[in-house]
Amino acid sequence: MSTLNCSTRVRIRESVESLVSEDNPHCRFTLRHELFIWFSVTFYVADLCLDLWVCAAHFQGGMARSAWFIFFCFLLPNLYAGYKSLQWYLMAHEQTPIRRPAKWIIRVLFFPISPILRYIDAWVYGRRARKHWRNKKFALESRNFEKYMMEIAEVALLRLVIIFLEDAPIVVLNLAQLLQSPPPGYVPHPHAETDPETVRLVRLGSVVAKLACTMTLGVVHYVSMNKLAWHLANTRSKAADPTSRRQDGWQSKGVLSLPAEAAIYCWQLLAIGSRVVAYAVLWVVHFDWLWLPITLRWLLHTLWIYFDVAEMSLVNSIAFGGVYLFSFVTTSPGRQILRIGLYYLLTLGEHIIIALLWHYGDPHNYYHDLGLGVMFGGAGGGLVFLALYYLCCHPDKQNVWLRHWWAKRNECNDNVQKDTKQPYPKISH
């Protein structure tokens, strides 16, 4: 990944060394960071247990087809995360060899649930950094803080892939099953099969919890950590100039504020919700053809990412192609206006096609109008919060494309007005 290659690791290490020694409060491992790690571990374990319980419930209910679907959605993303985690451990081993075999045994044992080990490593490095900061050993603090940064950025990436390749399909499945059952209080046909109320509540709770907490918060965490890592990786050249460091501090452009994180949360919640509803209604009306749009769009995004991001491998491009089925996340630093525009143009076209299939395929569905409203209203609301984030809450909002273009335009107009107001020079005879 672009944030995790060797050259970027070196730049982050140098930036952390230069910034931590300045007694910068943003470089300390605080209690908030520690609580966030343990909250993430608890949520990850609870999410795994919920998926396994739902899979077992489907097997016991005689729904083998959906049960195997949930099982493979659970298995494959975690195997990919274990493969990437072990690959990063081997890359780190080449730079700093590990002599103790017990560490490698633990890493192999944690292969299917590798994010847990990454969270624990991040917690250990963060505690060490805080201990050395208290003892005013800034060199040791910077070394451990750099390791903490690497671990937390890598686990954010692993969780992002797991979230969208494991949780998102399960949410689509549960939502499609809810769309096929009548709403509470509706008296169905006497011969119609309906789910028990407990099953309906479990499915609805799973959809709400995964969408509002796991998926959306995972994207916010990934965006915040990668923005910080990218900015730290490119701070070293500016840190040599004290004036540049004061005017362009990494705290103001690498750390997301609470309003920025809230705007990203609302943007992703509405956008991901609209995508989940779109695939759920397509599941209801044309389940046998559901694989076609998903495969085509996954392939399109894989090729797009592979050729757009120079440092992205084919395996990572495939993983992020699956993420792009539900959400747009930045995979490289720099301006994103063209990528965002192209992504949401494709999304709009796909939503229109799915809406037509939903309208003519199942016009008498209990949730017909609600499905259309969430599909287009969620996408539109997500774009509103996207614009709000980039125009008002972005850490470097002065250099956002629209603001930058508007400032240049006003500057040109001011120069033209000054030129026209200048008096003509007097000609002496």
Short mmCIF file of C-alpha atoms in Angstrom, two decimals:
data_model
loop_
_atom_site.label_atom_id
_atom_site.label_comp_id
_atom_site.label_asym_id
_atom_site.label_seq_id
_atom_site.Cartn_x
_atom_site.Cartn_y
_atom_site.Cartn_z
CA MET A 1 0.00 0.00 0.00
CA SER A 2 1.09 3.54 -0.62
CA THR A 3 1.19 4.31 3.11
CA LEU A 4 3.09 1.18 4.07
CA ASN A 5 6.01 0.79 1.68
CA CYS A 6 9.61 0.99 2.83
CA SER A 7 10.37 4.54 1.64
CA THR A 8 7.26 5.89 3.35
CA ARG A 9 8.19 4.07 6.56
CA VAL A 10 11.57 5.80 6.55
CA ARG A 11 10.02 9.24 5.99
CA ILE A 12 7.50 8.69 8.78
CA ARG A 13 10.27 7.57 11.12
CA GLU A 14 12.32 10.71 10.38
CA SER A 15 9.29 12.98 10.76
CA VAL A 16 8.30 11.43 14.09
CA GLU A 17 11.86 11.77 15.40
CA SER A 18 11.92 15.47 14.56
CA LEU A 19 8.44 16.20 15.90
CA VAL A 20 8.32 14.16 19.09
CA SER A 21 11.44 15.77 20.45
CA GLU A 22 9.73 19.17 20.34
CA ASP A 23 7.40 18.11 23.19
CA ASN A 24 4.47 18.13 20.80
CA PRO A 25 1.25 17.00 22.58
CA HIS A 26 -0.11 15.38 19.42
CA CYS A 27 2.80 12.93 19.39
CA ARG A 28 2.01 11.41 22.80
CA PHE A 29 0.16 8.19 23.32
CA THR A 30 -2.74 9.46 25.42
CA LEU A 31 -5.45 7.69 27.36
CA ARG A 32 -7.85 8.41 24.50
CA HIS A 33 -5.66 6.43 22.10
CA GLU A 34 -5.45 3.56 24.59
CA LEU A 35 -9.22 3.44 25.09
CA PHE A 36 -9.74 3.54 21.35
CA ILE A 37 -7.52 0.47 20.89
CA TRP A 38 -9.40 -1.60 23.46
CA PHE A 39 -12.75 -0.39 22.14
CA SER A 40 -11.68 -1.50 18.65
CA VAL A 41 -10.55 -4.91 19.90
CA THR A 42 -13.84 -5.44 21.74
CA PHE A 43 -15.87 -4.39 18.72
CA TYR A 44 -13.84 -6.62 16.40
CA VAL A 45 -14.31 -9.69 18.61
CA ALA A 46 -18.02 -8.95 19.04
CA ASP A 47 -18.38 -8.58 15.27
CA LEU A 48 -16.70 -11.95 14.67
CA CYS A 49 -18.92 -13.65 17.26
CA LEU A 50 -22.05 -12.08 15.75
CA ASP A 51 -21.19 -13.31 12.25
CA LEU A 52 -20.45 -16.83 13.48
CA TRP A 53 -23.71 -16.86 15.47
CA VAL A 54 -25.72 -15.68 12.44
CA CYS A 55 -24.03 -18.33 10.29
CA ALA A 56 -24.88 -21.06 12.80
CA ALA A 57 -28.47 -19.79 13.06
CA HIS A 58 -28.87 -20.07 9.28
CA PHE A 59 -27.53 -23.63 9.34
CA GLN A 60 -29.92 -24.58 12.14
CA GLY A 61 -32.83 -22.95 10.31
CA GLY A 62 -32.25 -25.07 7.23
CA MET A 63 -30.98 -22.13 5.10
CA ALA A 64 -27.78 -23.80 3.97
CA ARG A 65 -27.32 -21.57 0.94
CA SER A 66 -27.26 -18.31 2.88
CA ALA A 67 -25.28 -19.97 5.70
CA TRP A 68 -22.46 -20.98 3.36
CA PHE A 69 -22.55 -17.48 1.85
CA ILE A 70 -22.04 -15.95 5.31
CA PHE A 71 -19.30 -18.47 6.11
CA PHE A 72 -17.24 -17.63 3.03
CA CYS A 73 -17.82 -13.89 3.56
CA PHE A 74 -16.37 -14.44 7.03
CA LEU A 75 -13.48 -16.70 5.98
CA LEU A 76 -11.98 -15.13 2.84
CA PRO A 77 -11.47 -11.52 4.05
CA ASN A 78 -9.89 -12.71 7.30
CA LEU A 79 -7.54 -15.00 5.38
CA TYR A 80 -6.56 -12.06 3.17
CA ALA A 81 -5.96 -9.91 6.27
CA GLY A 82 -3.83 -12.67 7.78
CA TYR A 83 -1.82 -12.97 4.57
CA LYS A 84 -1.16 -9.21 4.43
CA SER A 85 -0.30 -9.05 8.13
CA LEU A 86 2.18 -11.92 7.83
CA GLN A 87 3.69 -10.28 4.74
CA TRP A 88 4.24 -7.03 6.65
CA TYR A 89 5.79 -8.96 9.55
CA LEU A 90 8.26 -10.56 7.10
CA MET A 91 9.09 -7.14 5.62
CA ALA A 92 9.78 -5.79 9.12
CA HIS A 93 11.85 -8.91 9.90
CA GLU A 94 14.15 -8.11 6.97
CA GLN A 95 14.97 -4.72 8.55
CA THR A 96 15.04 -5.84 12.21
CA PRO A 97 15.41 -9.64 12.53
CA ILE A 98 13.39 -11.33 15.28
CA ARG A 99 15.35 -14.06 17.04
CA ARG A 100 12.60 -15.48 19.28
CA PRO A 101 10.63 -18.33 17.65
CA ALA A 102 7.74 -17.81 20.11
CA LYS A 103 6.82 -14.57 18.35
CA TRP A 104 6.48 -16.33 15.00
CA ILE A 105 4.43 -19.12 16.57
CA ILE A 106 2.01 -16.56 18.01
CA ARG A 107 1.75 -14.77 14.67
CA VAL A 108 0.95 -18.01 12.86
CA LEU A 109 -1.66 -18.93 15.49
CA PHE A 110 -3.28 -15.49 15.14
CA PHE A 111 -3.24 -15.73 11.33
CA PRO A 112 -7.08 -15.89 10.90
CA ILE A 113 -7.66 -13.06 13.41
CA SER A 114 -4.53 -11.01 12.76
CA PRO A 115 -6.02 -7.56 13.63
CA ILE A 116 -6.16 -8.58 17.31
CA LEU A 117 -2.40 -9.09 17.38
CA ARG A 118 -1.87 -5.78 15.57
CA TYR A 119 -4.01 -3.93 18.12
CA ILE A 120 -2.04 -5.49 20.99
CA ASP A 121 1.29 -4.58 19.36
CA ALA A 122 0.08 -0.98 18.88
CA TRP A 123 -0.97 -0.81 22.54
CA VAL A 124 2.42 -2.13 23.71
CA TYR A 125 4.38 0.36 21.58
CA GLY A 126 2.13 3.22 22.66
CA ARG A 127 2.57 2.43 26.35
CA ARG A 128 6.33 2.29 25.89
CA ALA A 129 6.29 5.65 24.09
CA ARG A 130 4.32 7.25 26.91
CA LYS A 131 6.70 5.78 29.49
CA HIS A 132 9.77 7.15 27.67
CA TRP A 133 8.09 10.55 27.24
CA ARG A 134 7.56 10.78 30.99
CA ASN A 135 11.23 9.94 31.51
CA LYS A 136 12.18 12.57 28.87
CA LYS A 137 13.88 9.95 26.68
CA PHE A 138 12.65 11.46 23.43
CA ALA A 139 14.74 9.26 21.14
CA LEU A 140 13.20 6.10 22.59
CA GLU A 141 9.79 7.72 22.59
CA SER A 142 10.02 8.59 18.91
CA ARG A 143 11.11 5.05 18.04
CA ASN A 144 8.17 3.47 19.85
CA PHE A 145 5.71 6.07 18.63
CA GLU A 146 6.78 5.38 15.05
CA LYS A 147 6.10 1.66 15.62
CA TYR A 148 2.73 2.52 17.14
CA MET A 149 1.87 4.65 14.10
CA MET A 150 2.78 1.83 11.73
CA GLU A 151 0.77 -0.76 13.63
CA ILE A 152 -2.35 1.38 13.93
CA ALA A 153 -2.21 2.43 10.25
CA GLU A 154 -1.79 -1.19 9.13
CA VAL A 155 -4.62 -2.48 11.31
CA ALA A 156 -6.87 0.31 10.00
CA LEU A 157 -6.23 -0.99 6.48
CA LEU A 158 -6.86 -4.61 7.49
CA ARG A 159 -10.11 -3.68 9.22
CA LEU A 160 -11.26 -1.68 6.21
CA VAL A 161 -10.88 -4.68 3.90
CA ILE A 162 -12.53 -7.05 6.39
CA ILE A 163 -15.42 -4.64 6.92
CA PHE A 164 -16.38 -4.32 3.27
CA LEU A 165 -15.64 -7.87 2.14
CA GLU A 166 -17.19 -9.53 5.21
CA ASP A 167 -19.73 -7.23 6.85
CA ALA A 168 -21.13 -5.51 3.76
CA PRO A 169 -22.31 -8.72 1.99
CA ILE A 170 -23.85 -9.98 5.25
CA VAL A 171 -25.68 -6.67 5.68
CA VAL A 172 -26.98 -6.94 2.10
CA LEU A 173 -28.21 -10.49 2.81
CA ASN A 174 -30.00 -9.53 6.02
CA LEU A 175 -31.52 -6.44 4.45
CA ALA A 176 -32.76 -8.41 1.42
CA GLN A 177 -34.44 -10.91 3.75
CA LEU A 178 -36.08 -8.02 5.63
CA LEU A 179 -37.34 -6.52 2.37
CA GLN A 180 -39.01 -9.83 1.51
CA SER A 181 -40.96 -9.97 4.81
CA PRO A 182 -43.97 -7.75 5.63
CA PRO A 183 -43.51 -4.82 8.03
CA PRO A 184 -44.71 -5.07 11.66
CA GLY A 185 -48.48 -4.72 12.00
CA TYR A 186 -49.15 -5.82 8.44
CA VAL A 187 -51.56 -8.76 8.10
CA PRO A 188 -50.11 -11.00 5.36
CA HIS A 189 -51.84 -13.59 3.27
CA PRO A 190 -52.83 -16.59 5.42
CA HIS A 191 -50.63 -18.96 3.39
CA ALA A 192 -47.63 -16.61 3.25
CA GLU A 193 -44.48 -17.56 5.14
CA THR A 194 -43.31 -14.95 7.63
CA ASP A 195 -40.30 -14.83 9.91
CA PRO A 196 -40.72 -14.81 13.69
CA GLU A 197 -40.44 -11.42 15.36
CA THR A 198 -37.20 -12.36 17.11
CA VAL A 199 -35.55 -13.29 13.80
CA ARG A 200 -36.67 -9.98 12.29
CA LEU A 201 -35.26 -8.02 15.24
CA VAL A 202 -31.93 -9.87 15.08
CA ARG A 203 -31.60 -9.12 11.38
CA LEU A 204 -32.56 -5.47 11.83
CA GLY A 205 -30.17 -5.09 14.77
CA SER A 206 -27.34 -6.67 12.78
CA VAL A 207 -27.93 -4.30 9.86
CA VAL A 208 -28.06 -1.19 12.06
CA ALA A 209 -25.04 -2.17 14.18
CA LYS A 210 -22.81 -3.09 11.25
CA LEU A 211 -23.82 -0.09 9.15
CA ALA A 212 -23.80 2.61 11.82
CA CYS A 213 -20.84 1.35 13.86
CA THR A 214 -18.57 -1.20 12.23
CA MET A 215 -18.57 -0.09 8.60
CA THR A 216 -18.84 3.68 8.95
CA LEU A 217 -16.48 4.01 11.91
CA GLY A 218 -14.00 1.75 10.10
CA VAL A 219 -13.87 4.17 7.18
CA VAL A 220 -13.45 7.17 9.51
CA HIS A 221 -10.58 5.42 11.29
CA TYR A 222 -8.90 4.49 8.00
CA VAL A 223 -9.20 8.03 6.60
CA SER A 224 -7.91 9.70 9.78
CA MET A 225 -4.93 7.36 10.21
CA ASN A 226 -3.87 7.46 6.57
CA LYS A 227 -4.16 11.23 6.36
CA LEU A 228 -1.89 11.48 9.40
CA ALA A 229 0.56 8.91 7.97
CA TRP A 230 0.68 10.57 4.55
CA HIS A 231 1.24 13.98 6.09
CA LEU A 232 3.95 12.72 8.42
CA ALA A 233 5.63 11.00 5.48
CA ASN A 234 5.88 14.31 3.62
CA THR A 235 6.70 16.58 6.56
CA ARG A 236 10.43 15.93 6.76
CA SER A 237 11.38 18.30 3.95
CA LYS A 238 9.26 21.10 5.45
CA ALA A 239 10.49 20.45 8.98
CA ALA A 240 13.98 21.60 7.99
CA ASP A 241 12.63 25.14 7.63
CA PRO A 242 11.32 26.52 10.95
CA THR A 243 9.18 29.15 9.21
CA SER A 244 7.55 26.51 7.03
CA ARG A 245 6.88 24.32 10.05
CA ARG A 246 5.13 27.14 11.88
CA GLN A 247 2.98 28.08 8.93
CA ASP A 248 2.23 24.52 7.80
CA GLY A 249 2.18 22.52 11.02
CA TRP A 250 1.45 18.83 10.76
CA GLN A 251 -1.10 19.21 13.58
CA SER A 252 -3.35 21.42 11.44
CA LYS A 253 -3.12 19.43 8.21
CA GLY A 254 -2.53 15.87 9.35
CA VAL A 255 -5.01 15.56 12.22
CA LEU A 256 -8.75 15.53 11.55
CA SER A 257 -10.87 17.68 13.86
CA LEU A 258 -14.06 16.41 15.45
CA PRO A 259 -16.28 18.33 12.95
CA ALA A 260 -14.25 16.79 10.10
CA GLU A 261 -14.69 13.27 11.49
CA ALA A 262 -18.41 13.94 12.02
CA ALA A 263 -18.77 15.11 8.41
CA ILE A 264 -16.92 12.03 7.13
CA TYR A 265 -19.10 9.80 9.33
CA CYS A 266 -22.34 11.26 7.96
CA TRP A 267 -21.02 11.17 4.39
CA GLN A 268 -20.01 7.51 4.63
CA LEU A 269 -23.10 6.44 6.59
CA LEU A 270 -25.46 7.80 3.94
CA ALA A 271 -23.34 6.71 0.98
CA ILE A 272 -22.73 3.16 2.25
CA GLY A 273 -26.39 2.86 3.28
CA SER A 274 -27.56 3.77 -0.22
CA ARG A 275 -25.19 1.20 -1.77
CA VAL A 276 -26.32 -1.54 0.61
CA VAL A 277 -29.98 -0.81 -0.16
CA ALA A 278 -29.26 -0.82 -3.91
CA TYR A 279 -27.74 -4.30 -3.85
CA ALA A 280 -30.42 -5.54 -1.42
CA VAL A 281 -33.31 -4.53 -3.71
CA LEU A 282 -31.47 -6.04 -6.68
CA TRP A 283 -31.08 -9.23 -4.63
CA VAL A 284 -34.88 -9.28 -4.13
CA VAL A 285 -35.91 -8.82 -7.76
CA HIS A 286 -33.06 -10.44 -9.72
CA PHE A 287 -31.02 -12.65 -7.40
CA ASP A 288 -29.77 -14.90 -10.23
CA TRP A 289 -28.25 -11.88 -12.02
CA LEU A 290 -26.85 -10.14 -8.95
CA TRP A 291 -23.34 -11.43 -9.66
CA LEU A 292 -23.16 -9.64 -13.04
CA PRO A 293 -23.18 -5.93 -11.96
CA ILE A 294 -21.06 -6.74 -8.91
CA THR A 295 -18.43 -8.58 -10.98
CA LEU A 296 -18.31 -5.91 -13.68
CA ARG A 297 -17.97 -3.05 -11.23
CA TRP A 298 -15.44 -4.92 -9.09
CA LEU A 299 -13.33 -5.59 -12.18
CA LEU A 300 -13.64 -1.97 -13.30
CA HIS A 301 -12.51 -0.61 -9.93
CA THR A 302 -9.67 -3.13 -9.71
CA LEU A 303 -8.24 -2.01 -13.05
CA TRP A 304 -8.83 1.63 -12.16
CA ILE A 305 -6.92 1.38 -8.86
CA TYR A 306 -4.15 -0.82 -10.30
CA PHE A 307 -3.31 1.63 -13.09
CA ASP A 308 -4.04 4.81 -11.10
CA VAL A 309 -1.91 4.05 -8.02
CA ALA A 310 1.65 3.20 -9.00
CA GLU A 311 2.55 1.41 -5.74
CA MET A 312 -0.61 -0.73 -5.57
CA SER A 313 -0.15 -4.46 -6.21
CA LEU A 314 -2.73 -6.55 -8.05
CA VAL A 315 -3.87 -8.32 -4.86
CA ASN A 316 -4.38 -5.00 -3.05
CA SER A 317 -6.16 -3.59 -6.10
CA ILE A 318 -8.60 -6.52 -6.02
CA ALA A 319 -9.23 -5.97 -2.31
CA PHE A 320 -9.85 -2.25 -2.74
CA GLY A 321 -12.00 -2.96 -5.79
CA GLY A 322 -14.33 -4.77 -3.40
CA VAL A 323 -14.25 -1.83 -1.01
CA TYR A 324 -15.23 0.52 -3.85
CA LEU A 325 -18.44 -1.46 -4.38
CA PHE A 326 -19.79 0.28 -1.27
CA SER A 327 -17.63 3.32 -0.53
CA PHE A 328 -15.05 5.66 -1.99
CA VAL A 329 -11.85 5.91 0.04
CA THR A 330 -8.62 7.60 -0.96
CA THR A 331 -5.88 5.20 -2.00
CA SER A 332 -3.22 7.82 -2.75
CA PRO A 333 -2.43 11.38 -1.59
CA GLY A 334 -3.23 14.37 -3.76
CA ARG A 335 -6.36 15.93 -5.23
CA GLN A 336 -9.33 13.58 -5.41
CA ILE A 337 -11.87 15.70 -7.31
CA LEU A 338 -11.70 13.74 -10.58
CA ARG A 339 -11.73 10.35 -8.84
CA ILE A 340 -14.71 11.33 -6.67
CA GLY A 341 -16.59 12.72 -9.67
CA LEU A 342 -16.04 9.59 -11.74
CA TYR A 343 -16.95 7.29 -8.85
CA TYR A 344 -20.26 8.99 -8.09
CA LEU A 345 -21.12 9.28 -11.78
CA LEU A 346 -20.80 5.48 -12.06
CA THR A 347 -22.82 5.10 -8.85
CA LEU A 348 -25.62 7.31 -10.15
CA GLY A 349 -25.86 5.32 -13.38
CA GLU A 350 -25.95 2.03 -11.48
CA HIS A 351 -28.61 3.34 -9.09
CA ILE A 352 -30.84 4.42 -11.97
CA ILE A 353 -30.64 0.96 -13.58
CA ILE A 354 -31.32 -0.80 -10.25
CA ALA A 355 -34.23 1.57 -9.52
CA LEU A 356 -35.86 0.70 -12.85
CA LEU A 357 -35.42 -3.02 -12.21
CA TRP A 358 -36.85 -2.61 -8.70
CA HIS A 359 -39.81 -0.53 -9.88
CA TYR A 360 -40.89 -2.89 -12.65
CA GLY A 361 -39.69 -6.12 -11.02
CA ASP A 362 -41.53 -5.81 -7.69
CA PRO A 363 -43.86 -2.78 -7.80
CA HIS A 364 -46.09 -4.06 -4.97
CA ASN A 365 -43.31 -4.67 -2.46
CA TYR A 366 -44.03 -3.42 1.07
CA TYR A 367 -40.91 -1.23 0.97
CA HIS A 368 -41.04 -0.13 -2.67
CA ASP A 369 -41.08 3.64 -2.14
CA LEU A 370 -38.82 3.46 0.91
CA GLY A 371 -36.18 1.56 -1.07
CA LEU A 372 -36.14 4.17 -3.83
CA GLY A 373 -36.04 7.02 -1.31
CA VAL A 374 -33.10 5.60 0.65
CA MET A 375 -31.20 4.67 -2.50
CA PHE A 376 -31.27 8.16 -4.02
CA GLY A 377 -31.73 10.21 -0.84
CA GLY A 378 -28.78 8.52 0.84
CA ALA A 379 -26.53 9.09 -2.15
CA GLY A 380 -27.60 12.76 -2.38
CA GLY A 381 -27.19 13.32 1.36
CA GLY A 382 -23.76 11.72 1.25
CA LEU A 383 -22.70 14.18 -1.47
CA VAL A 384 -23.91 17.09 0.70
CA PHE A 385 -21.73 15.99 3.63
CA LEU A 386 -18.87 15.28 1.20
CA ALA A 387 -19.02 18.90 0.02
CA LEU A 388 -19.33 20.10 3.62
CA TYR A 389 -16.20 18.17 4.61
CA TYR A 390 -14.03 19.41 1.75
CA LEU A 391 -15.23 23.03 1.85
CA CYS A 392 -15.55 23.62 5.60
CA CYS A 393 -13.90 20.85 7.65
CA HIS A 394 -10.92 19.62 5.61
CA PRO A 395 -7.58 20.11 7.46
CA ASP A 396 -6.14 21.79 4.37
CA LYS A 397 -9.37 23.37 3.16
CA GLN A 398 -7.62 26.45 1.73
CA ASN A 399 -6.03 24.22 -0.93
CA VAL A 400 -9.18 22.26 -1.78
CA TRP A 401 -9.75 22.41 -5.53
CA LEU A 402 -12.89 24.61 -5.49
CA ARG A 403 -11.54 27.03 -2.88
CA HIS A 404 -8.19 27.19 -4.67
CA TRP A 405 -9.88 27.89 -8.02
CA TRP A 406 -12.10 30.57 -6.46
CA ALA A 407 -9.15 32.29 -4.76
CA LYS A 408 -7.16 32.32 -8.02
CA ARG A 409 -10.16 33.74 -9.86
CA ASN A 410 -10.62 36.54 -7.32
CA GLU A 411 -6.90 37.26 -7.42
CA CYS A 412 -6.98 37.60 -11.21
CA ASN A 413 -10.02 39.88 -11.04
CA ASP A 414 -8.32 42.08 -8.42
CA ASN A 415 -5.21 42.38 -10.62
CA VAL A 416 -7.30 43.35 -13.62
CA GLN A 417 -9.13 46.01 -11.62
CA LYS A 418 -5.86 47.44 -10.32
CA ASP A 419 -4.47 47.65 -13.84
CA THR A 420 -7.56 49.46 -15.13
CA LYS A 421 -7.54 51.96 -12.25
CA GLN A 422 -3.91 52.99 -12.70
CA PRO A 423 -3.66 56.57 -14.11
CA TYR A 424 -1.99 57.08 -17.43
CA PRO A 425 1.56 58.47 -17.11
CA LYS A 426 1.93 62.15 -17.85
CA ILE A 427 3.80 62.99 -21.05
CA SER A 428 6.14 65.95 -20.71
CA HIS A 429 6.63 68.23 -23.70
#
